[in-house]
């Protein structure tokens, strides 16, 4: 088990996230996101895949120069396949940063080797050895990922990790590329590698999970408990297909449940919501309303029983405050499930304390309207009150 309990947040919003549908960004948008990620406190920004295009190379280079050179700047990483041209492009792109990383990867499952790469296991091992060693000539921080690790033959995976370490890899990332793994098995894979790979104690183990079965955060946690000390995440969980581990969710679970998960991290929690909002303004969709931590309903309460509880003590229905993640304050949404107390409170907040008789009358009108409308806005309430008072004074 690693000596330190500090979890390194490796953010891939600008790489795995940006390469997914609806998420492409221009350079100025990427720069704004990279600044926000630095403020958020991520340790490493994977800024792109420089071989993909001149534009990608330029944006990684600009992020490395602008964000990677400040005081306490995050490390800037770039992705490269196990190919010479990719590694050279990645090296050129991250060169301006104070601290940088080349992240190189090669598929290792038999399915990918045969169907996609059309190479043998031996050829894969050679390519990994050569390209990790090449990457090390440019930087002393090299991450290697055996793509589709969770569907790779475990004995071969051990061999792959061994070769990557011997060639100079400093971080070994074991991706669940297709989001297929369940937490127990993902944790077991990290334990196997730790038991069977020589020299594993000298490298950082990393988790990279996809959410195809909705298990990305759970799998990342399982990896941490099994010894991973780096997690790869994206803001709002964007990424290929169903996305990557949502950064805000993992940071929140490590913070809120520190009683059970005794790990530290450098994420400044109050920047979670603003960063999520910024990302939403740069890509073509925002977080779903019911998304944990940053969704519009994450701190909204509609049922009368819950609203009553919240008014008595917010701890009844909230396990963290919205302020702690930088979100707007909790809201009691008025609709057909709301009770008399929430209505009374909202009208009092709007400057209209009501007598009991008045409240009863307005409440009857309110429930009638709520049967017809999904959400009742403040203007609706003021309209109801006005109507009620005109009837009473007539
Ligand atoms: O999902 C994956 O396997 C990847 C690798 C490039 C790490 O994104
Ligand atoms: Zn991925």
mmCIF file of C-alpha atoms and ligand atoms in Angstrom:
data_model
loop_
_atom_site.group_PDB
_atom_site.id
_atom_site.type_symbol
_atom_site.label_atom_id
_atom_site.label_comp_id
_atom_site.label_asym_id
_atom_site.label_seq_id
_atom_site.Cartn_x
_atom_site.Cartn_y
_atom_site.Cartn_z
ATOM 1 C CA UNK A 1 0.000 0.000 0.000
ATOM 2 C CA UNK A 2 1.302 3.515 -0.790
ATOM 3 C CA UNK A 3 2.730 5.532 2.087
ATOM 4 C CA UNK A 4 0.766 8.685 1.300
ATOM 5 C CA UNK A 5 -2.990 9.075 1.484
ATOM 6 C CA UNK A 6 -3.027 12.098 -0.786
ATOM 7 C CA UNK A 7 -5.153 11.587 -3.895
ATOM 8 C CA UNK A 8 -3.830 13.283 -7.024
ATOM 9 C CA UNK A 9 -6.617 14.732 -9.194
ATOM 10 C CA UNK A 10 -5.720 14.349 -12.875
ATOM 11 C CA UNK A 11 -8.270 16.292 -14.873
ATOM 12 C CA UNK A 12 -9.080 15.153 -18.405
ATOM 13 C CA UNK A 13 -11.938 17.569 -19.196
ATOM 14 C CA UNK A 14 -9.831 19.093 -21.984
ATOM 15 C CA UNK A 15 -8.801 15.726 -23.482
ATOM 16 C CA UNK A 16 -11.194 12.781 -22.923
ATOM 17 C CA UNK A 17 -13.978 15.287 -22.216
ATOM 18 C CA UNK A 18 -13.282 17.578 -25.135
ATOM 19 C CA UNK A 19 -13.118 14.696 -27.614
ATOM 20 C CA UNK A 20 -16.722 13.647 -26.889
ATOM 21 C CA UNK A 21 -19.814 14.750 -28.849
ATOM 22 C CA UNK A 22 -20.931 18.342 -28.219
ATOM 23 C CA UNK A 23 -17.845 19.170 -26.160
ATOM 24 C CA UNK A 24 -15.348 20.619 -28.641
ATOM 25 C CA UNK A 25 -13.913 23.956 -27.539
ATOM 26 C CA UNK A 26 -11.968 26.799 -29.104
ATOM 27 C CA UNK A 27 -8.621 27.889 -27.743
ATOM 28 C CA UNK A 28 -10.006 30.780 -25.682
ATOM 29 C CA UNK A 29 -12.617 28.469 -24.122
ATOM 30 C CA UNK A 30 -9.956 25.868 -23.315
ATOM 31 C CA UNK A 31 -7.858 28.570 -21.715
ATOM 32 C CA UNK A 32 -10.740 29.716 -19.537
ATOM 33 C CA UNK A 33 -11.396 26.141 -18.453
ATOM 34 C CA UNK A 34 -7.695 25.537 -17.756
ATOM 35 C CA UNK A 35 -7.541 28.687 -15.579
ATOM 36 C CA UNK A 36 -10.645 27.493 -13.701
ATOM 37 C CA UNK A 37 -9.120 24.023 -13.204
ATOM 38 C CA UNK A 38 -5.992 25.613 -11.738
ATOM 39 C CA UNK A 39 -8.135 27.677 -9.361
ATOM 40 C CA UNK A 40 -10.119 24.551 -8.498
ATOM 41 C CA UNK A 41 -6.865 22.960 -7.378
ATOM 42 C CA UNK A 42 -6.459 20.020 -9.736
ATOM 43 C CA UNK A 43 -2.928 18.613 -9.610
ATOM 44 C CA UNK A 44 -2.596 17.747 -13.293
ATOM 45 C CA UNK A 45 -4.370 19.084 -16.372
ATOM 46 C CA UNK A 46 -4.411 16.765 -19.370
ATOM 47 C CA UNK A 47 -4.666 19.566 -21.903
ATOM 48 C CA UNK A 48 -5.161 17.618 -25.134
ATOM 49 C CA UNK A 49 -3.898 15.203 -27.767
ATOM 50 C CA UNK A 50 -1.328 17.245 -29.713
ATOM 51 C CA UNK A 51 -0.886 14.861 -32.671
ATOM 52 C CA UNK A 52 -4.618 15.130 -33.442
ATOM 53 C CA UNK A 53 -4.259 18.544 -35.139
ATOM 54 C CA UNK A 54 -2.139 21.689 -35.270
ATOM 55 C CA UNK A 55 -4.940 23.383 -33.284
ATOM 56 C CA UNK A 56 -4.702 20.784 -30.512
ATOM 57 C CA UNK A 57 -0.926 21.115 -30.347
ATOM 58 C CA UNK A 58 -1.211 24.913 -30.196
ATOM 59 C CA UNK A 59 -3.813 24.814 -27.424
ATOM 60 C CA UNK A 60 -1.769 22.424 -25.264
ATOM 61 C CA UNK A 61 1.290 24.614 -25.843
ATOM 62 C CA UNK A 62 -0.618 27.783 -24.904
ATOM 63 C CA UNK A 63 -2.053 26.177 -21.763
ATOM 64 C CA UNK A 64 1.432 24.948 -20.826
ATOM 65 C CA UNK A 65 2.835 28.462 -21.275
ATOM 66 C CA UNK A 66 -0.029 30.401 -19.658
ATOM 67 C CA UNK A 67 -1.316 28.130 -16.908
ATOM 68 C CA UNK A 68 1.644 25.829 -16.402
ATOM 69 C CA UNK A 69 4.130 28.533 -15.504
ATOM 70 C CA UNK A 70 2.461 30.318 -12.585
ATOM 71 C CA UNK A 71 3.261 29.810 -8.905
ATOM 72 C CA UNK A 72 1.868 26.465 -7.713
ATOM 73 C CA UNK A 73 0.817 25.792 -11.291
ATOM 74 C CA UNK A 74 -0.672 22.387 -12.039
ATOM 75 C CA UNK A 75 1.416 19.929 -14.030
ATOM 76 C CA UNK A 76 0.451 19.965 -17.724
ATOM 77 C CA UNK A 77 0.072 16.611 -19.491
ATOM 78 C CA UNK A 78 -0.518 15.654 -23.113
ATOM 79 C CA UNK A 79 -1.701 12.374 -24.605
ATOM 80 C CA UNK A 80 0.245 10.355 -27.172
ATOM 81 C CA UNK A 81 -0.245 6.942 -28.743
ATOM 82 C CA UNK A 82 2.787 4.671 -28.565
ATOM 83 C CA UNK A 83 4.161 6.218 -31.748
ATOM 84 C CA UNK A 84 7.240 8.343 -32.246
ATOM 85 C CA UNK A 85 5.440 11.257 -33.969
ATOM 86 C CA UNK A 86 2.797 11.378 -31.213
ATOM 87 C CA UNK A 87 5.393 11.451 -28.478
ATOM 88 C CA UNK A 88 7.426 14.142 -30.195
ATOM 89 C CA UNK A 89 4.301 16.294 -30.658
ATOM 90 C CA UNK A 90 3.283 15.788 -27.003
ATOM 91 C CA UNK A 91 6.801 16.666 -25.828
ATOM 92 C CA UNK A 92 6.818 19.866 -27.899
ATOM 93 C CA UNK A 93 3.371 20.842 -26.622
ATOM 94 C CA UNK A 94 4.033 20.466 -22.877
ATOM 95 C CA UNK A 95 7.600 21.782 -22.997
ATOM 96 C CA UNK A 96 6.794 25.367 -21.793
ATOM 97 C CA UNK A 97 5.220 24.205 -18.493
ATOM 98 C CA UNK A 98 7.186 24.282 -15.213
ATOM 99 C CA UNK A 99 6.296 20.643 -14.739
ATOM 100 C CA UNK A 100 4.948 18.438 -17.467
ATOM 101 C CA UNK A 101 3.987 14.880 -18.314
ATOM 102 C CA UNK A 102 3.711 12.715 -21.401
ATOM 103 C CA UNK A 103 0.825 10.265 -21.151
ATOM 104 C CA UNK A 104 1.235 7.448 -23.635
ATOM 105 C CA UNK A 105 -1.108 4.519 -24.189
ATOM 106 C CA UNK A 106 -1.516 1.291 -26.120
ATOM 107 C CA UNK A 107 -4.388 -1.191 -26.129
ATOM 108 C CA UNK A 108 -3.541 -4.476 -24.455
ATOM 109 C CA UNK A 109 -6.721 -6.593 -24.553
ATOM 110 C CA UNK A 110 -6.615 -9.398 -27.117
ATOM 111 C CA UNK A 111 -9.742 -7.945 -28.688
ATOM 112 C CA UNK A 112 -8.106 -4.560 -29.300
ATOM 113 C CA UNK A 113 -4.757 -6.080 -30.322
ATOM 114 C CA UNK A 114 -6.399 -8.266 -32.969
ATOM 115 C CA UNK A 115 -9.280 -6.126 -34.190
ATOM 116 C CA UNK A 116 -7.868 -2.620 -33.885
ATOM 117 C CA UNK A 117 -4.080 -2.665 -33.826
ATOM 118 C CA UNK A 118 -3.521 -5.965 -35.679
ATOM 119 C CA UNK A 119 -0.374 -6.693 -33.704
ATOM 120 C CA UNK A 120 0.703 -9.560 -31.444
ATOM 121 C CA UNK A 121 1.237 -9.371 -27.691
ATOM 122 C CA UNK A 122 5.024 -9.452 -28.266
ATOM 123 C CA UNK A 123 4.822 -6.526 -30.681
ATOM 124 C CA UNK A 124 2.755 -4.617 -28.138
ATOM 125 C CA UNK A 125 5.360 -5.205 -25.421
ATOM 126 C CA UNK A 126 8.145 -3.984 -27.767
ATOM 127 C CA UNK A 127 6.202 -0.868 -28.718
ATOM 128 C CA UNK A 128 5.494 -0.045 -25.071
ATOM 129 C CA UNK A 129 9.139 -0.500 -24.087
ATOM 130 C CA UNK A 130 10.428 1.669 -26.925
ATOM 131 C CA UNK A 131 7.881 4.459 -26.690
ATOM 132 C CA UNK A 132 7.910 4.807 -22.895
ATOM 133 C CA UNK A 133 11.714 5.000 -23.099
ATOM 134 C CA UNK A 134 11.466 7.617 -25.867
ATOM 135 C CA UNK A 135 9.024 9.671 -23.786
ATOM 136 C CA UNK A 136 11.483 9.548 -20.888
ATOM 137 C CA UNK A 137 14.110 11.278 -23.033
ATOM 138 C CA UNK A 138 11.824 14.356 -23.024
ATOM 139 C CA UNK A 139 10.548 14.382 -19.443
ATOM 140 C CA UNK A 140 11.105 12.492 -16.232
ATOM 141 C CA UNK A 141 7.323 12.198 -15.729
ATOM 142 C CA UNK A 142 5.775 9.576 -18.008
ATOM 143 C CA UNK A 143 2.396 7.939 -17.584
ATOM 144 C CA UNK A 144 1.572 4.723 -19.383
ATOM 145 C CA UNK A 145 -1.986 3.397 -19.882
ATOM 146 C CA UNK A 146 -2.742 -0.113 -21.127
ATOM 147 C CA UNK A 147 -5.976 0.785 -22.904
ATOM 148 C CA UNK A 148 -8.861 -1.624 -22.192
ATOM 149 C CA UNK A 149 -6.949 -2.859 -19.128
ATOM 150 C CA UNK A 150 -10.095 -4.263 -17.528
ATOM 151 C CA UNK A 151 -10.602 -6.672 -20.459
ATOM 152 C CA UNK A 152 -6.914 -7.575 -20.711
ATOM 153 C CA UNK A 153 -5.716 -11.044 -19.699
ATOM 154 C CA UNK A 154 -4.438 -10.450 -16.115
ATOM 155 C CA UNK A 155 -1.153 -12.340 -16.716
ATOM 156 C CA UNK A 156 -0.457 -10.252 -19.799
ATOM 157 C CA UNK A 157 -1.418 -7.067 -17.928
ATOM 158 C CA UNK A 158 1.204 -7.894 -15.303
ATOM 159 C CA UNK A 159 3.800 -8.320 -18.083
ATOM 160 C CA UNK A 160 2.751 -5.020 -19.684
ATOM 161 C CA UNK A 161 3.070 -3.137 -16.389
ATOM 162 C CA UNK A 162 6.462 -4.726 -15.781
ATOM 163 C CA UNK A 163 7.749 -3.651 -19.198
ATOM 164 C CA UNK A 164 6.382 -0.107 -18.802
ATOM 165 C CA UNK A 165 8.067 0.306 -15.407
ATOM 166 C CA UNK A 166 11.380 -1.065 -16.694
ATOM 167 C CA UNK A 167 11.213 1.391 -19.596
ATOM 168 C CA UNK A 168 10.769 4.301 -17.166
ATOM 169 C CA UNK A 169 7.032 4.869 -16.609
ATOM 170 C CA UNK A 170 6.417 6.819 -13.390
ATOM 171 C CA UNK A 171 2.615 6.496 -13.348
ATOM 172 C CA UNK A 172 0.672 3.414 -14.388
ATOM 173 C CA UNK A 173 -2.929 4.122 -15.258
ATOM 174 C CA UNK A 174 -5.274 1.122 -15.535
ATOM 175 C CA UNK A 175 -8.267 2.322 -17.538
ATOM 176 C CA UNK A 176 -11.724 0.807 -17.587
ATOM 177 C CA UNK A 177 -11.956 2.073 -21.150
ATOM 178 C CA UNK A 178 -15.414 0.684 -21.872
ATOM 179 C CA UNK A 179 -16.961 1.173 -18.414
ATOM 180 C CA UNK A 180 -17.489 -2.581 -18.035
ATOM 181 C CA UNK A 181 -15.933 -3.318 -14.654
ATOM 182 C CA UNK A 182 -17.674 -3.613 -11.299
ATOM 183 C CA UNK A 183 -16.019 -2.067 -8.220
ATOM 184 C CA UNK A 184 -14.882 -5.317 -6.591
ATOM 185 C CA UNK A 185 -13.149 -6.481 -9.770
ATOM 186 C CA UNK A 186 -11.596 -3.099 -10.472
ATOM 187 C CA UNK A 187 -10.091 -3.025 -6.968
ATOM 188 C CA UNK A 188 -8.888 -6.625 -7.391
ATOM 189 C CA UNK A 189 -7.036 -5.675 -10.589
ATOM 190 C CA UNK A 190 -5.068 -2.992 -8.690
ATOM 191 C CA UNK A 191 -4.241 -5.493 -5.934
ATOM 192 C CA UNK A 192 -3.036 -8.084 -8.479
ATOM 193 C CA UNK A 193 -0.737 -5.584 -10.145
ATOM 194 C CA UNK A 194 0.641 -4.475 -6.781
ATOM 195 C CA UNK A 195 1.335 -8.051 -5.712
ATOM 196 C CA UNK A 196 2.841 -9.275 -8.950
ATOM 197 C CA UNK A 197 4.704 -6.402 -10.625
ATOM 198 C CA UNK A 198 8.259 -5.776 -9.493
ATOM 199 C CA UNK A 199 9.108 -2.164 -8.722
ATOM 200 C CA UNK A 200 5.429 -1.179 -8.513
ATOM 201 C CA UNK A 201 6.099 0.590 -5.197
ATOM 202 C CA UNK A 202 8.103 3.238 -7.060
ATOM 203 C CA UNK A 203 5.266 4.286 -9.384
ATOM 204 C CA UNK A 204 1.899 5.938 -8.844
ATOM 205 C CA UNK A 205 -1.121 3.824 -9.701
ATOM 206 C CA UNK A 206 -3.974 5.639 -11.388
ATOM 207 C CA UNK A 207 -7.668 4.963 -12.085
ATOM 208 C CA UNK A 208 -9.420 6.080 -15.267
ATOM 209 C CA UNK A 209 -13.071 5.042 -15.389
ATOM 210 C CA UNK A 210 -15.900 5.413 -17.868
ATOM 211 C CA UNK A 211 -19.515 5.574 -16.807
ATOM 212 C CA UNK A 212 -21.207 3.195 -19.248
ATOM 213 C CA UNK A 213 -22.795 1.273 -16.354
ATOM 214 C CA UNK A 214 -22.995 4.306 -14.057
ATOM 215 C CA UNK A 215 -20.111 2.939 -11.958
ATOM 216 C CA UNK A 216 -17.272 5.349 -12.727
ATOM 217 C CA UNK A 217 -17.189 7.019 -9.298
ATOM 218 C CA UNK A 218 -17.702 3.727 -7.435
ATOM 219 C CA UNK A 219 -14.922 2.095 -9.462
ATOM 220 C CA UNK A 220 -12.567 5.032 -8.833
ATOM 221 C CA UNK A 221 -13.219 4.705 -5.098
ATOM 222 C CA UNK A 222 -12.558 0.953 -5.249
ATOM 223 C CA UNK A 223 -9.231 1.692 -6.960
ATOM 224 C CA UNK A 224 -8.301 4.216 -4.262
ATOM 225 C CA UNK A 225 -9.091 1.698 -1.552
ATOM 226 C CA UNK A 226 -6.901 -0.801 -3.411
ATOM 227 C CA UNK A 227 -3.931 1.567 -3.582
ATOM 228 C CA UNK A 228 -4.471 3.966 -6.516
ATOM 229 C CA UNK A 229 -3.312 7.462 -5.628
ATOM 230 C CA UNK A 230 -4.238 9.234 -8.840
ATOM 231 C CA UNK A 231 -7.772 9.520 -10.214
ATOM 232 C CA UNK A 232 -8.614 10.722 -13.694
ATOM 233 C CA UNK A 233 -11.780 12.805 -13.774
ATOM 234 C CA UNK A 234 -13.679 15.338 -15.836
ATOM 235 C CA UNK A 235 -15.852 18.239 -14.766
ATOM 236 C CA UNK A 236 -19.567 17.344 -15.048
ATOM 237 C CA UNK A 237 -18.368 13.821 -15.893
ATOM 238 C CA UNK A 238 -17.967 14.606 -19.599
ATOM 239 C CA UNK A 239 -16.004 12.158 -21.744
ATOM 240 C CA UNK A 240 -16.344 9.436 -24.347
ATOM 241 C CA UNK A 241 -19.886 7.941 -24.525
ATOM 242 C CA UNK A 242 -21.381 8.056 -20.978
ATOM 243 C CA UNK A 243 -18.387 10.058 -19.800
ATOM 244 C CA UNK A 244 -15.586 9.841 -17.245
ATOM 245 C CA UNK A 245 -15.590 9.881 -13.462
ATOM 246 C CA UNK A 246 -17.235 13.174 -12.450
ATOM 247 C CA UNK A 247 -14.630 15.265 -10.671
ATOM 248 C CA UNK A 248 -17.158 17.034 -8.448
ATOM 249 C CA UNK A 249 -18.695 13.736 -7.309
ATOM 250 C CA UNK A 250 -15.413 12.105 -6.417
ATOM 251 C CA UNK A 251 -14.147 15.222 -4.619
ATOM 252 C CA UNK A 252 -17.433 15.476 -2.712
ATOM 253 C CA UNK A 253 -17.486 11.838 -1.610
ATOM 254 C CA UNK A 254 -13.888 12.090 -0.383
ATOM 255 C CA UNK A 255 -14.795 15.259 1.534
ATOM 256 C CA UNK A 256 -18.249 14.441 2.882
ATOM 257 C CA UNK A 257 -17.385 10.836 3.812
ATOM 258 C CA UNK A 258 -13.915 11.463 5.158
ATOM 259 C CA UNK A 259 -15.044 9.520 8.229
ATOM 260 C CA UNK A 260 -14.908 6.352 6.088
ATOM 261 C CA UNK A 261 -12.452 7.449 3.411
ATOM 262 C CA UNK A 262 -9.373 8.910 5.104
ATOM 263 C CA UNK A 263 -7.771 10.472 2.035
ATOM 264 C CA UNK A 264 -6.651 14.018 1.366
ATOM 265 C CA UNK A 265 -6.878 16.061 -1.843
ATOM 266 C CA UNK A 266 -6.259 19.616 -3.007
ATOM 267 C CA UNK A 267 -9.620 20.399 -4.583
ATOM 268 C CA UNK A 268 -11.066 23.709 -3.388
ATOM 269 C CA UNK A 269 -14.650 22.574 -2.990
ATOM 270 C CA UNK A 270 -16.192 26.043 -3.277
ATOM 271 C CA UNK A 271 -15.079 26.213 -6.900
ATOM 272 C CA UNK A 272 -16.948 23.070 -7.971
ATOM 273 C CA UNK A 273 -20.225 24.701 -8.968
ATOM 274 C CA UNK A 274 -18.681 27.764 -10.694
ATOM 275 C CA UNK A 275 -16.372 25.480 -12.707
ATOM 276 C CA UNK A 276 -19.299 23.285 -13.698
ATOM 277 C CA UNK A 277 -21.249 26.363 -14.838
ATOM 278 C CA UNK A 278 -18.279 27.695 -16.786
ATOM 279 C CA UNK A 279 -17.875 24.385 -18.608
ATOM 280 C CA UNK A 280 -21.588 24.305 -19.428
ATOM 281 C CA UNK A 281 -21.261 27.761 -21.012
ATOM 282 C CA UNK A 282 -18.379 26.550 -23.231
ATOM 283 C CA UNK A 283 -19.908 23.298 -24.531
ATOM 284 C CA UNK A 284 -23.336 22.423 -25.853
ATOM 285 C CA UNK A 285 -24.900 21.002 -22.689
ATOM 286 C CA UNK A 286 -24.919 21.500 -18.932
ATOM 287 C CA UNK A 287 -25.247 19.074 -16.051
ATOM 288 C CA UNK A 288 -28.600 17.246 -15.831
ATOM 289 C CA UNK A 289 -30.916 18.884 -13.243
ATOM 290 C CA UNK A 290 -30.697 15.811 -11.001
ATOM 291 C CA UNK A 291 -26.893 15.521 -11.293
ATOM 292 C CA UNK A 292 -25.221 15.153 -7.899
ATOM 293 C CA UNK A 293 -23.441 18.222 -6.463
ATOM 294 C CA UNK A 294 -23.830 20.609 -9.423
ATOM 295 C CA UNK A 295 -27.307 19.888 -10.920
ATOM 296 C CA UNK A 296 -30.052 22.518 -10.610
ATOM 297 C CA UNK A 297 -32.047 20.227 -8.287
ATOM 298 C CA UNK A 298 -29.105 19.057 -6.145
ATOM 299 C CA UNK A 299 -30.197 21.403 -3.352
ATOM 300 C CA UNK A 300 -33.886 21.863 -4.239
ATOM 301 C CA UNK A 301 -36.701 20.430 -2.159
ATOM 302 C CA UNK A 302 -40.239 19.985 -3.425
ATOM 303 C CA UNK A 303 -42.052 17.517 -1.144
ATOM 304 C CA UNK A 304 -43.932 19.084 1.750
ATOM 305 C CA UNK A 305 -42.426 16.694 4.298
ATOM 306 C CA UNK A 306 -38.902 17.518 3.106
ATOM 307 C CA UNK A 307 -39.611 21.249 3.058
ATOM 308 C CA UNK A 308 -40.885 21.060 6.615
ATOM 309 C CA UNK A 309 -37.703 19.201 7.638
ATOM 310 C CA UNK A 310 -35.473 21.695 5.841
ATOM 311 C CA UNK A 311 -37.134 24.619 7.602
ATOM 312 C CA UNK A 312 -36.630 22.934 10.963
ATOM 313 C CA UNK A 313 -33.015 21.939 10.294
ATOM 314 C CA UNK A 314 -31.313 21.647 6.865
ATOM 315 C CA UNK A 315 -29.376 18.578 8.090
ATOM 316 C CA UNK A 316 -32.639 16.616 7.854
ATOM 317 C CA UNK A 317 -32.357 16.451 4.066
ATOM 318 C CA UNK A 318 -28.948 17.851 3.085
ATOM 319 C CA UNK A 319 -25.610 16.125 3.672
ATOM 320 C CA UNK A 320 -23.568 19.175 2.638
ATOM 321 C CA UNK A 321 -24.437 22.825 2.272
ATOM 322 C CA UNK A 322 -24.773 24.307 -1.210
ATOM 323 C CA UNK A 323 -22.344 27.046 -0.103
ATOM 324 C CA UNK A 324 -19.669 24.409 0.547
ATOM 325 C CA UNK A 325 -19.582 23.577 -3.180
ATOM 326 C CA UNK A 326 -20.165 27.148 -4.343
ATOM 327 C CA UNK A 327 -23.792 26.517 -5.401
ATOM 328 C CA UNK A 328 -26.698 28.961 -4.876
ATOM 329 C CA UNK A 329 -28.523 28.475 -1.579
ATOM 330 C CA UNK A 330 -31.044 25.656 -1.134
ATOM 331 C CA UNK A 331 -34.462 26.262 -2.616
ATOM 332 C CA UNK A 332 -37.865 25.090 -1.547
ATOM 333 C CA UNK A 333 -39.602 24.595 -4.867
ATOM 334 C CA UNK A 334 -43.301 25.259 -4.587
ATOM 335 C CA UNK A 335 -45.484 22.783 -6.437
ATOM 336 C CA UNK A 336 -48.307 20.360 -5.785
ATOM 337 C CA UNK A 337 -46.282 18.421 -3.210
ATOM 338 C CA UNK A 338 -45.529 21.469 -1.070
ATOM 339 C CA UNK A 339 -47.155 22.038 2.265
ATOM 340 C CA UNK A 340 -48.744 24.982 4.030
ATOM 341 C CA UNK A 341 -45.570 25.768 5.996
ATOM 342 C CA UNK A 342 -43.450 26.223 2.860
ATOM 343 C CA UNK A 343 -46.086 28.499 1.365
ATOM 344 C CA UNK A 344 -46.281 30.563 4.549
ATOM 345 C CA UNK A 345 -42.469 30.817 4.689
ATOM 346 C CA UNK A 346 -42.129 31.837 1.051
ATOM 347 C CA UNK A 347 -44.785 34.558 1.371
ATOM 348 C CA UNK A 348 -43.114 35.790 4.549
ATOM 349 C CA UNK A 349 -39.767 35.924 2.686
ATOM 350 C CA UNK A 350 -41.521 37.932 -0.008
ATOM 351 C CA UNK A 351 -42.605 40.426 2.663
ATOM 352 C CA UNK A 352 -46.134 39.130 3.292
ATOM 353 C CA UNK A 353 -46.637 37.506 6.686
ATOM 354 C CA UNK A 354 -50.140 36.002 6.676
ATOM 355 C CA UNK A 355 -52.719 35.465 9.367
ATOM 356 C CA UNK A 356 -53.928 31.908 9.842
ATOM 357 C CA UNK A 357 -57.232 32.623 8.105
ATOM 358 C CA UNK A 358 -55.512 34.314 5.182
ATOM 359 C CA UNK A 359 -53.009 31.452 4.870
ATOM 360 C CA UNK A 360 -55.838 28.904 4.713
ATOM 361 C CA UNK A 361 -57.554 30.793 1.930
ATOM 362 C CA UNK A 362 -54.387 31.356 -0.090
ATOM 363 C CA UNK A 363 -53.371 27.725 0.419
ATOM 364 C CA UNK A 364 -56.648 26.531 -1.126
ATOM 365 C CA UNK A 365 -56.031 28.707 -4.182
ATOM 366 C CA UNK A 366 -52.398 27.560 -4.263
ATOM 367 C CA UNK A 367 -53.250 23.807 -4.329
ATOM 368 C CA UNK A 368 -55.795 24.459 -7.049
ATOM 369 C CA UNK A 369 -53.161 26.220 -9.166
ATOM 370 C CA UNK A 370 -50.517 23.582 -8.324
ATOM 371 C CA UNK A 371 -52.753 20.897 -9.828
ATOM 372 C CA UNK A 372 -52.500 22.719 -13.124
ATOM 373 C CA UNK A 373 -48.893 24.027 -13.064
ATOM 374 C CA UNK A 374 -45.687 22.060 -12.395
ATOM 375 C CA UNK A 375 -43.852 24.897 -10.653
ATOM 376 C CA UNK A 376 -45.345 27.892 -8.911
ATOM 377 C CA UNK A 377 -43.228 31.021 -9.226
ATOM 378 C CA UNK A 378 -43.108 33.942 -6.812
ATOM 379 C CA UNK A 379 -45.159 36.051 -9.249
ATOM 380 C CA UNK A 380 -47.900 33.388 -9.145
ATOM 381 C CA UNK A 381 -47.953 33.550 -5.349
ATOM 382 C CA UNK A 382 -48.133 37.312 -5.318
ATOM 383 C CA UNK A 383 -50.969 37.106 -7.856
ATOM 384 C CA UNK A 384 -52.867 34.614 -5.637
ATOM 385 C CA UNK A 385 -52.388 36.807 -2.593
ATOM 386 C CA UNK A 386 -53.539 39.883 -4.473
ATOM 387 C CA UNK A 387 -56.653 38.015 -5.656
ATOM 388 C CA UNK A 388 -57.370 36.756 -2.165
ATOM 389 C CA UNK A 389 -57.011 40.221 -0.618
ATOM 390 C CA UNK A 390 -59.253 41.791 -3.287
ATOM 391 C CA UNK A 391 -61.953 39.191 -2.567
ATOM 392 C CA UNK A 392 -61.658 39.756 1.196
ATOM 393 C CA UNK A 393 -61.853 43.520 0.914
ATOM 394 C CA UNK A 394 -64.793 43.471 -1.573
HETATM 395 O O1 LIG B 1 -10.391 5.357 -21.728
HETATM 396 C C1 LIG B 1 -9.183 5.186 -21.992
HETATM 397 O O2 LIG B 1 -8.666 4.075 -22.035
HETATM 398 C C2 LIG B 1 -8.397 6.368 -22.288
HETATM 399 C C3 LIG B 1 -6.923 6.179 -22.373
HETATM 400 C C4 LIG B 1 -6.304 7.026 -23.419
HETATM 401 C C5 LIG B 1 -6.339 6.437 -21.012
HETATM 402 O O3 LIG B 1 -8.919 7.456 -22.350
HETATM 403 ZN ZN1 LIG B 2 -10.949 7.412 -21.417
#
